[in-house]
Amino acid sequence: MIKRRSKNEKGFTLVELLVVIAIIGILPAIIVPSAFRAIEKGKVSRAVADLRAIGKAAMAYYADVGDFPGSKGHPPGEPLQNGSDPGFVRKPDSSWQTDNPNVGYGGNLDAWDGPYLEKWPSRHPWGDAYSWNYWRDYPVPGIGTTVSKAGIVTLEDYGRIPRESLEAIDRIQDDGDLSKGYVFYQQSGGGVGYNGNGYLQVVVATQ
C-alpha cells in the first residue's frame, strides 16, 4: 500500500532546497582560501624553525672550530650539490671540497664537537633545496654593512614559493623588505628584489 503523507508531515520546499544548494556552493569559496592560508602559515613556521636551527648550529660550530663550514661543502667522493650537509651533522676534514676554491674549510676541525643538527633539512617546505653558503667580507645588501664572515642559507624558489610567504619569512627574520637586509631575494640574473625567478638568501650567522 502507498502510505499517504499526513498533514502534519512536512518535506523540503523548492525554496528550501535551493537555499541548501546555494550554501553548499558557497562553503568551498570560504573554506578553501582559509585552508590554503593555514597551510602556507604552517610552511612559513617550519621554514623559520629550520633557519633558526641552522643558525644556532652554525654559531655552535663556529664556537668550537673557529670558522664556518665551506659553501656547499662535501666529502671528495660526493658530488657538489645543493641541499647537502656542510658539516653540521658529519665531521668534515681538510679534504672536503666547496663550490669556492678560495674559501675552503678553515679553523681547527679537530675541535669539531657535533653533531650540531640531528639532520640537515635538505628540502624546504615548498619542496626545493636548502643550501649552505659561506662568504667572507660580505656586504649585506642595501644597508651599508659589511660583515667579516657570513653564513647564509639559500631557499631555492624559481616561482615555487608564494611571494606572501617569502615576505612573511623576511618579516619574522628581518625587516620584511625582500630588496635589502639580512633576508633578501636574489634574482637569478644578479639583481636583488623579488621577481619570482631566483632564491631567498637568509644570513643566519655572522662574525
CSV table of C-alpha atoms in Angstrom, one decimal:
chain,number,residue,atom,x,y,z
A,1,MET,CA,0.0,0.0,0.0
A,2,ILE,CA,1.1,3.5,-0.7
A,3,LYS,CA,1.5,5.5,2.6
A,4,ARG,CA,-0.2,8.8,2.4
A,5,ARG,CA,1.7,11.7,4.0
A,6,SER,CA,-0.3,13.1,6.8
A,7,LYS,CA,-1.0,16.8,7.1
A,8,ASN,CA,1.5,17.1,10.0
A,9,GLU,CA,4.4,15.7,7.9
A,10,LYS,CA,6.5,18.3,6.0
A,11,GLY,CA,9.0,17.9,3.3
A,12,PHE,CA,11.5,20.3,1.9
A,13,THR,CA,10.1,23.0,-0.3
A,14,LEU,CA,11.8,24.0,-3.5
A,15,VAL,CA,12.9,27.3,-2.0
A,16,GLU,CA,14.5,25.4,1.0
A,17,LEU,CA,16.3,23.1,-1.4
A,18,LEU,CA,17.7,26.0,-3.4
A,19,VAL,CA,18.9,27.7,-0.2
A,20,VAL,CA,20.7,24.5,0.9
A,21,ILE,CA,22.3,24.1,-2.6
A,22,ALA,CA,23.4,27.7,-2.5
A,23,ILE,CA,25.0,27.3,0.9
A,24,ILE,CA,26.8,24.1,-0.3
A,25,GLY,CA,28.1,26.1,-3.3
A,26,ILE,CA,29.4,29.0,-1.1
A,27,LEU,CA,31.2,26.9,1.5
A,28,PRO,CA,34.2,25.9,-0.7
A,29,ALA,CA,34.8,29.6,-1.5
A,30,ILE,CA,35.0,30.3,2.2
A,31,ILE,CA,36.8,27.2,3.4
A,32,VAL,CA,39.4,26.7,0.6
A,33,PRO,CA,41.2,30.1,0.9
A,34,SER,CA,41.2,29.7,4.7
A,35,ALA,CA,42.7,26.2,4.4
A,36,PHE,CA,45.3,27.5,1.9
A,37,ARG,CA,46.3,30.3,4.3
A,38,ALA,CA,46.6,27.9,7.2
A,39,ILE,CA,48.8,25.5,5.1
A,40,GLU,CA,51.1,28.4,4.0
A,41,LYS,CA,51.3,29.7,7.5
A,42,GLY,CA,52.4,26.2,8.6
A,43,LYS,CA,55.1,26.1,5.9
A,44,VAL,CA,56.4,29.5,6.9
A,45,SER,CA,56.6,28.4,10.5
A,46,ARG,CA,58.5,25.3,9.6
A,47,ALA,CA,60.9,27.2,7.4
A,48,VAL,CA,61.6,29.8,10.1
A,49,ALA,CA,62.2,26.9,12.6
A,50,ASP,CA,64.7,25.3,10.1
A,51,LEU,CA,66.5,28.6,9.6
A,52,ARG,CA,66.8,29.3,13.3
A,53,ALA,CA,68.1,25.7,13.9
A,54,ILE,CA,70.7,26.1,11.2
A,55,GLY,CA,71.7,29.5,12.6
A,56,LYS,CA,72.2,28.1,16.1
A,57,ALA,CA,74.1,25.1,14.7
A,58,ALA,CA,76.4,27.5,12.7
A,59,MET,CA,77.2,29.5,15.8
A,60,ALA,CA,77.9,26.4,17.9
A,61,TYR,CA,80.2,25.0,15.1
A,62,TYR,CA,82.0,28.4,15.0
A,63,ALA,CA,82.5,28.4,18.7
A,64,ASP,CA,84.2,25.0,18.5
A,65,VAL,CA,86.1,25.2,15.2
A,66,GLY,CA,86.7,28.9,14.9
A,67,ASP,CA,85.2,29.2,11.4
A,68,PHE,CA,82.1,28.4,9.4
A,69,PRO,CA,81.8,25.4,7.1
A,70,GLY,CA,82.6,26.0,3.4
A,71,SER,CA,79.9,26.7,0.8
A,72,LYS,CA,78.0,23.5,-0.2
A,73,GLY,CA,80.9,21.6,1.5
A,74,HIS,CA,81.0,17.9,0.9
A,75,PRO,CA,83.5,15.0,1.0
A,76,PRO,CA,85.6,14.5,-2.2
A,77,GLY,CA,83.7,11.3,-3.0
A,78,GLU,CA,80.4,13.0,-3.2
A,79,PRO,CA,79.2,15.4,-6.0
A,80,LEU,CA,78.7,19.1,-5.4
A,81,GLN,CA,75.0,19.6,-4.9
A,82,ASN,CA,72.5,21.9,-3.3
A,83,GLY,CA,70.9,20.6,-0.1
A,84,SER,CA,73.8,18.6,1.4
A,85,ASP,CA,75.1,18.8,5.0
A,86,PRO,CA,78.2,21.1,5.0
A,87,GLY,CA,79.5,19.7,8.3
A,88,PHE,CA,76.9,20.3,11.0
A,89,VAL,CA,75.9,16.6,11.1
A,90,ARG,CA,79.1,14.9,9.8
A,91,LYS,CA,82.5,15.9,10.9
A,92,PRO,CA,84.4,17.5,8.0
A,93,ASP,CA,88.1,17.4,7.4
A,94,SER,CA,90.5,19.4,5.3
A,95,SER,CA,89.9,17.2,2.2
A,96,TRP,CA,86.3,18.4,2.0
A,97,GLN,CA,85.5,20.4,-1.2
A,98,THR,CA,83.4,23.5,-1.7
A,99,ASP,CA,82.0,25.5,-4.6
A,100,ASN,CA,84.5,28.2,-3.9
A,101,PRO,CA,88.1,27.0,-4.1
A,102,ASN,CA,89.3,30.2,-2.4
A,103,VAL,CA,87.2,29.6,0.7
A,104,GLY,CA,87.8,26.1,1.9
A,105,TYR,CA,87.4,24.6,5.4
A,106,GLY,CA,89.3,26.7,7.9
A,107,GLY,CA,89.6,26.7,11.7
A,108,ASN,CA,90.5,23.8,13.9
A,109,LEU,CA,88.5,20.9,12.5
A,110,ASP,CA,89.8,18.6,15.3
A,111,ALA,CA,87.8,20.7,17.7
A,112,TRP,CA,84.6,19.8,16.0
A,113,ASP,CA,82.2,18.5,18.7
A,114,GLY,CA,79.0,17.9,16.8
A,115,PRO,CA,76.6,16.9,15.5
A,116,TYR,CA,75.1,20.3,15.8
A,117,LEU,CA,72.0,19.3,14.0
A,118,GLU,CA,70.1,16.0,14.2
A,119,LYS,CA,69.9,16.1,10.4
A,120,TRP,CA,70.4,18.6,7.6
A,121,PRO,CA,66.9,19.7,6.4
A,122,SER,CA,67.8,19.3,2.7
A,123,ARG,CA,64.3,20.2,1.5
A,124,HIS,CA,62.3,23.3,2.5
A,125,PRO,CA,58.5,23.1,2.9
A,126,TRP,CA,57.9,24.1,-0.7
A,127,GLY,CA,59.9,21.1,-2.0
A,128,ASP,CA,63.2,22.5,-3.2
A,129,ALA,CA,66.7,22.7,-1.5
A,130,TYR,CA,68.2,24.5,1.4
A,131,SER,CA,71.8,25.2,0.6
A,132,TRP,CA,74.6,26.5,2.9
A,133,ASN,CA,76.9,29.2,1.7
A,134,TYR,CA,79.8,30.9,3.4
A,135,TRP,CA,81.1,34.4,2.5
A,136,ARG,CA,84.0,36.4,3.8
A,137,ASP,CA,83.9,40.3,3.8
A,138,TYR,CA,80.2,40.1,2.9
A,139,PRO,CA,78.4,43.3,2.1
A,140,VAL,CA,74.8,43.0,3.4
A,141,PRO,CA,72.6,44.3,0.6
A,142,GLY,CA,71.1,47.8,0.9
A,143,ILE,CA,72.2,48.7,4.5
A,144,GLY,CA,75.8,49.7,4.1
A,145,THR,CA,77.1,47.0,6.4
A,146,THR,CA,79.9,44.5,5.7
A,147,VAL,CA,80.5,41.5,8.0
A,148,SER,CA,83.8,39.7,8.0
A,149,LYS,CA,82.1,36.3,7.9
A,150,ALA,CA,78.6,35.3,6.9
A,151,GLY,CA,76.8,32.0,7.0
A,152,ILE,CA,73.9,32.1,4.5
A,153,VAL,CA,71.1,29.7,3.9
A,154,THR,CA,69.6,29.7,0.4
A,155,LEU,CA,66.0,28.7,-0.3
A,156,GLU,CA,65.7,27.8,-3.9
A,157,ASP,CA,62.5,29.3,-5.3
A,158,TYR,CA,62.1,30.0,-9.1
A,159,GLY,CA,58.3,30.6,-8.6
A,160,ARG,CA,57.6,27.7,-6.2
A,161,ILE,CA,57.2,29.9,-3.0
A,162,PRO,CA,54.4,32.4,-2.9
A,163,ARG,CA,55.6,36.0,-2.5
A,164,GLU,CA,53.5,36.4,0.6
A,165,SER,CA,55.3,33.5,2.3
A,166,LEU,CA,58.7,34.9,1.3
A,167,GLU,CA,57.7,38.3,2.8
A,168,ALA,CA,56.4,36.6,5.9
A,169,ILE,CA,59.8,34.9,6.5
A,170,ASP,CA,61.5,38.2,5.9
A,171,ARG,CA,59.2,40.0,8.5
A,172,ILE,CA,59.9,37.3,11.1
A,173,GLN,CA,63.7,37.1,10.5
A,174,ASP,CA,64.5,40.7,9.4
A,175,ASP,CA,62.7,43.8,8.1
A,176,GLY,CA,60.1,42.4,5.6
A,177,ASP,CA,61.8,44.1,2.7
A,178,LEU,CA,63.0,41.5,0.1
A,179,SER,CA,65.3,44.0,-1.6
A,180,LYS,CA,67.7,44.6,1.3
A,181,GLY,CA,68.9,43.4,4.7
A,182,TYR,CA,69.8,40.0,6.2
A,183,VAL,CA,66.9,38.4,4.4
A,184,PHE,CA,66.6,39.3,0.7
A,185,TYR,CA,65.6,37.9,-2.7
A,186,GLN,CA,68.5,37.2,-5.0
A,187,GLN,CA,67.4,37.3,-8.7
A,188,SER,CA,69.0,34.6,-11.0
A,189,GLY,CA,70.3,37.4,-13.2
A,190,GLY,CA,72.1,39.0,-10.3
A,191,GLY,CA,69.8,41.7,-9.1
A,192,VAL,CA,68.2,42.0,-5.6
A,193,GLY,CA,64.4,42.2,-5.1
A,194,TYR,CA,61.5,39.9,-5.8
A,195,ASN,CA,60.9,38.8,-9.4
A,196,GLY,CA,59.8,35.2,-9.0
A,197,ASN,CA,62.9,33.9,-10.7
A,198,GLY,CA,65.6,33.4,-8.1
A,199,TYR,CA,66.0,32.4,-4.4
A,200,LEU,CA,65.7,33.7,-0.9
A,201,GLN,CA,69.0,34.4,0.9
A,202,VAL,CA,68.9,34.4,4.7
A,203,VAL,CA,72.0,35.4,6.6
A,204,VAL,CA,71.7,33.1,9.7
A,205,ALA,CA,75.1,33.7,11.3
A,206,THR,CA,77.8,36.4,11.3
A,207,GLN,CA,81.2,37.2,12.8
